[in-house]
Amino acid sequence: MAYRGNGGGMGNMQNIMKQAQKMQEEMAAAKKELEDAEVLGFSGGGEEGDETVVVYMNGEKEINGVEFGSQLSGMIDLSDEDDVAMLEDLIMAAINDGYKKAEKLYEEKMGPLGNSGGLM
């Protein structure tokens, strides 16, 4: 005797496709939020506003700018190798600070979408 289903499998497939499309839309919206977000990485200062280096990036970890604080200009002599090394360290520290913050933002936006059951 042959099995004759009631077509319920097709309905399940349609539901799965709708869920996948919804998830794609949610992921695209979250990615757009990350691209539009501004994350600041700091180094050199003990408090906000007292930084020697600020790195601007988005939630996708794309660096959009670097800014040096006014107190830095009196501290750095670009002809002194030690001062240049210190400036390089300050820039890297600000970038790493920004990356940590961008990673946290990424996890907040994309983390809930990562458990999609392998649909994406």
PDB file of C-alpha atoms in Angstrom:
ATOM      1  CA  MET A   1       0.000   0.000   0.000  1.00  0.00           C
ATOM      2  CA  ALA A   2       1.482   3.335  -1.024  1.00  0.00           C
ATOM      3  CA  TYR A   3       1.615   6.253   1.398  1.00  0.00           C
ATOM      4  CA  ARG A   4      -0.269   9.291   0.289  1.00  0.00           C
ATOM      5  CA  GLY A   5       0.620  12.256   2.436  1.00  0.00           C
ATOM      6  CA  ASN A   6      -1.572  15.243   2.928  1.00  0.00           C
ATOM      7  CA  GLY A   7       1.021  17.714   1.635  1.00  0.00           C
ATOM      8  CA  GLY A   8       2.099  18.708   5.158  1.00  0.00           C
ATOM      9  CA  GLY A   9       5.759  18.427   4.211  1.00  0.00           C
ATOM     10  CA  MET A  10       5.398  21.242   1.706  1.00  0.00           C
ATOM     11  CA  GLY A  11       3.917  23.521   4.372  1.00  0.00           C
ATOM     12  CA  ASN A  12       6.846  22.797   6.684  1.00  0.00           C
ATOM     13  CA  MET A  13       9.280  23.639   3.893  1.00  0.00           C
ATOM     14  CA  GLN A  14       7.506  26.954   3.299  1.00  0.00           C
ATOM     15  CA  ASN A  15       7.716  27.765   7.011  1.00  0.00           C
ATOM     16  CA  ILE A  16      11.416  26.965   7.030  1.00  0.00           C
ATOM     17  CA  MET A  17      11.966  29.204   4.000  1.00  0.00           C
ATOM     18  CA  LYS A  18      10.030  32.041   5.661  1.00  0.00           C
ATOM     19  CA  GLN A  19      12.113  31.655   8.829  1.00  0.00           C
ATOM     20  CA  ALA A  20      15.313  31.673   6.802  1.00  0.00           C
ATOM     21  CA  GLN A  21      14.251  34.812   4.939  1.00  0.00           C
ATOM     22  CA  LYS A  22      13.318  36.538   8.216  1.00  0.00           C
ATOM     23  CA  MET A  23      16.682  35.605   9.704  1.00  0.00           C
ATOM     24  CA  GLN A  24      18.508  36.955   6.641  1.00  0.00           C
ATOM     25  CA  GLU A  25      16.631  40.243   7.027  1.00  0.00           C
ATOM     26  CA  GLU A  26      17.473  40.412  10.737  1.00  0.00           C
ATOM     27  CA  MET A  27      21.144  39.696  10.028  1.00  0.00           C
ATOM     28  CA  ALA A  28      21.241  42.365   7.319  1.00  0.00           C
ATOM     29  CA  ALA A  29      19.694  44.884   9.729  1.00  0.00           C
ATOM     30  CA  ALA A  30      22.197  43.979  12.465  1.00  0.00           C
ATOM     31  CA  LYS A  31      25.108  44.275   9.995  1.00  0.00           C
ATOM     32  CA  LYS A  32      23.867  47.725   8.955  1.00  0.00           C
ATOM     33  CA  GLU A  33      23.721  48.767  12.618  1.00  0.00           C
ATOM     34  CA  LEU A  34      27.323  47.612  13.066  1.00  0.00           C
ATOM     35  CA  GLU A  35      28.450  49.526   9.979  1.00  0.00           C
ATOM     36  CA  ASP A  36      26.733  52.690  11.242  1.00  0.00           C
ATOM     37  CA  ALA A  37      27.910  52.390  14.862  1.00  0.00           C
ATOM     38  CA  GLU A  38      30.803  54.509  16.125  1.00  0.00           C
ATOM     39  CA  VAL A  39      33.228  52.848  18.518  1.00  0.00           C
ATOM     40  CA  LEU A  40      36.003  54.827  20.213  1.00  0.00           C
ATOM     41  CA  GLY A  41      39.271  53.270  21.334  1.00  0.00           C
ATOM     42  CA  PHE A  42      41.345  55.222  23.874  1.00  0.00           C
ATOM     43  CA  SER A  43      44.885  55.143  25.178  1.00  0.00           C
ATOM     44  CA  GLY A  44      47.169  57.228  27.298  1.00  0.00           C
ATOM     45  CA  GLY A  45      44.667  58.906  29.594  1.00  0.00           C
ATOM     46  CA  GLY A  46      43.225  57.840  32.865  1.00  0.00           C
ATOM     47  CA  GLU A  47      39.838  59.396  32.167  1.00  0.00           C
ATOM     48  CA  GLU A  48      37.702  60.126  29.133  1.00  0.00           C
ATOM     49  CA  GLY A  49      38.685  63.516  27.773  1.00  0.00           C
ATOM     50  CA  ASP A  50      42.265  62.994  28.953  1.00  0.00           C
ATOM     51  CA  GLU A  51      43.315  60.592  26.185  1.00  0.00           C
ATOM     52  CA  THR A  52      46.467  60.998  24.184  1.00  0.00           C
ATOM     53  CA  VAL A  53      45.187  58.861  21.280  1.00  0.00           C
ATOM     54  CA  VAL A  54      41.614  58.201  20.145  1.00  0.00           C
ATOM     55  CA  VAL A  55      40.799  55.722  17.365  1.00  0.00           C
ATOM     56  CA  TYR A  56      37.423  55.917  15.626  1.00  0.00           C
ATOM     57  CA  MET A  57      36.003  52.731  14.134  1.00  0.00           C
ATOM     58  CA  ASN A  58      32.681  51.148  13.366  1.00  0.00           C
ATOM     59  CA  GLY A  59      31.206  47.933  14.743  1.00  0.00           C
ATOM     60  CA  GLU A  60      32.759  46.053  11.827  1.00  0.00           C
ATOM     61  CA  LYS A  61      36.229  47.063  13.144  1.00  0.00           C
ATOM     62  CA  GLU A  62      36.927  49.393  10.219  1.00  0.00           C
ATOM     63  CA  ILE A  63      39.074  52.297  11.399  1.00  0.00           C
ATOM     64  CA  ASN A  64      37.668  55.636  10.303  1.00  0.00           C
ATOM     65  CA  GLY A  65      40.093  57.994  11.994  1.00  0.00           C
ATOM     66  CA  VAL A  66      42.821  58.623  14.543  1.00  0.00           C
ATOM     67  CA  GLU A  67      43.045  61.696  16.745  1.00  0.00           C
ATOM     68  CA  PHE A  68      45.921  62.854  18.942  1.00  0.00           C
ATOM     69  CA  GLY A  69      45.171  64.777  22.120  1.00  0.00           C
ATOM     70  CA  SER A  70      46.633  68.229  22.630  1.00  0.00           C
ATOM     71  CA  GLN A  71      48.823  67.055  25.536  1.00  0.00           C
ATOM     72  CA  LEU A  72      50.577  64.674  23.142  1.00  0.00           C
ATOM     73  CA  SER A  73      52.082  67.471  21.050  1.00  0.00           C
ATOM     74  CA  GLY A  74      54.262  68.606  23.949  1.00  0.00           C
ATOM     75  CA  MET A  75      55.372  65.069  24.737  1.00  0.00           C
ATOM     76  CA  ILE A  76      56.501  63.754  21.353  1.00  0.00           C
ATOM     77  CA  ASP A  77      59.671  64.556  19.475  1.00  0.00           C
ATOM     78  CA  LEU A  78      59.458  62.664  16.186  1.00  0.00           C
ATOM     79  CA  SER A  79      63.230  62.740  15.824  1.00  0.00           C
ATOM     80  CA  ASP A  80      63.567  60.752  19.080  1.00  0.00           C
ATOM     81  CA  GLU A  81      63.253  56.994  18.507  1.00  0.00           C
ATOM     82  CA  ASP A  82      61.930  56.409  22.031  1.00  0.00           C
ATOM     83  CA  ASP A  83      59.182  59.007  21.536  1.00  0.00           C
ATOM     84  CA  VAL A  84      58.201  57.468  18.200  1.00  0.00           C
ATOM     85  CA  ALA A  85      58.070  54.013  19.824  1.00  0.00           C
ATOM     86  CA  MET A  86      55.873  55.435  22.602  1.00  0.00           C
ATOM     87  CA  LEU A  87      53.517  56.982  20.018  1.00  0.00           C
ATOM     88  CA  GLU A  88      53.309  53.677  18.146  1.00  0.00           C
ATOM     89  CA  ASP A  89      52.457  51.893  21.418  1.00  0.00           C
ATOM     90  CA  LEU A  90      49.742  54.459  22.212  1.00  0.00           C
ATOM     91  CA  ILE A  91      48.196  54.035  18.758  1.00  0.00           C
ATOM     92  CA  MET A  92      48.206  50.233  19.054  1.00  0.00           C
ATOM     93  CA  ALA A  93      46.684  50.417  22.544  1.00  0.00           C
ATOM     94  CA  ALA A  94      43.867  52.655  21.260  1.00  0.00           C
ATOM     95  CA  ILE A  95      43.233  50.306  18.312  1.00  0.00           C
ATOM     96  CA  ASN A  96      43.134  47.270  20.601  1.00  0.00           C
ATOM     97  CA  ASP A  97      40.758  49.073  22.982  1.00  0.00           C
ATOM     98  CA  GLY A  98      38.487  49.882  20.044  1.00  0.00           C
ATOM     99  CA  TYR A  99      38.620  46.285  18.789  1.00  0.00           C
ATOM    100  CA  LYS A 100      37.533  44.969  22.199  1.00  0.00           C
ATOM    101  CA  LYS A 101      34.601  47.379  22.263  1.00  0.00           C
ATOM    102  CA  ALA A 102      33.662  46.603  18.655  1.00  0.00           C
ATOM    103  CA  GLU A 103      33.791  42.859  19.386  1.00  0.00           C
ATOM    104  CA  LYS A 104      31.457  43.337  22.354  1.00  0.00           C
ATOM    105  CA  LEU A 105      29.065  45.340  20.170  1.00  0.00           C
ATOM    106  CA  TYR A 106      29.267  42.658  17.454  1.00  0.00           C
ATOM    107  CA  GLU A 107      28.371  39.946  19.960  1.00  0.00           C
ATOM    108  CA  GLU A 108      25.419  42.004  21.213  1.00  0.00           C
ATOM    109  CA  LYS A 109      24.058  42.517  17.688  1.00  0.00           C
ATOM    110  CA  MET A 110      24.959  39.273  15.947  1.00  0.00           C
ATOM    111  CA  GLY A 111      25.200  36.798  18.833  1.00  0.00           C
ATOM    112  CA  PRO A 112      21.458  36.131  19.099  1.00  0.00           C
ATOM    113  CA  LEU A 113      21.351  35.494  15.349  1.00  0.00           C
ATOM    114  CA  GLY A 114      24.264  33.054  15.452  1.00  0.00           C
ATOM    115  CA  ASN A 115      22.180  30.255  16.949  1.00  0.00           C
ATOM    116  CA  SER A 116      20.058  29.867  13.844  1.00  0.00           C
ATOM    117  CA  GLY A 117      20.191  26.106  13.795  1.00  0.00           C
ATOM    118  CA  GLY A 118      22.468  26.058  10.783  1.00  0.00           C
ATOM    119  CA  LEU A 119      20.021  27.779   8.453  1.00  0.00           C
ATOM    120  CA  MET A 120      22.517  30.441   7.391  1.00  0.00           C
TER     121      MET A 120
END
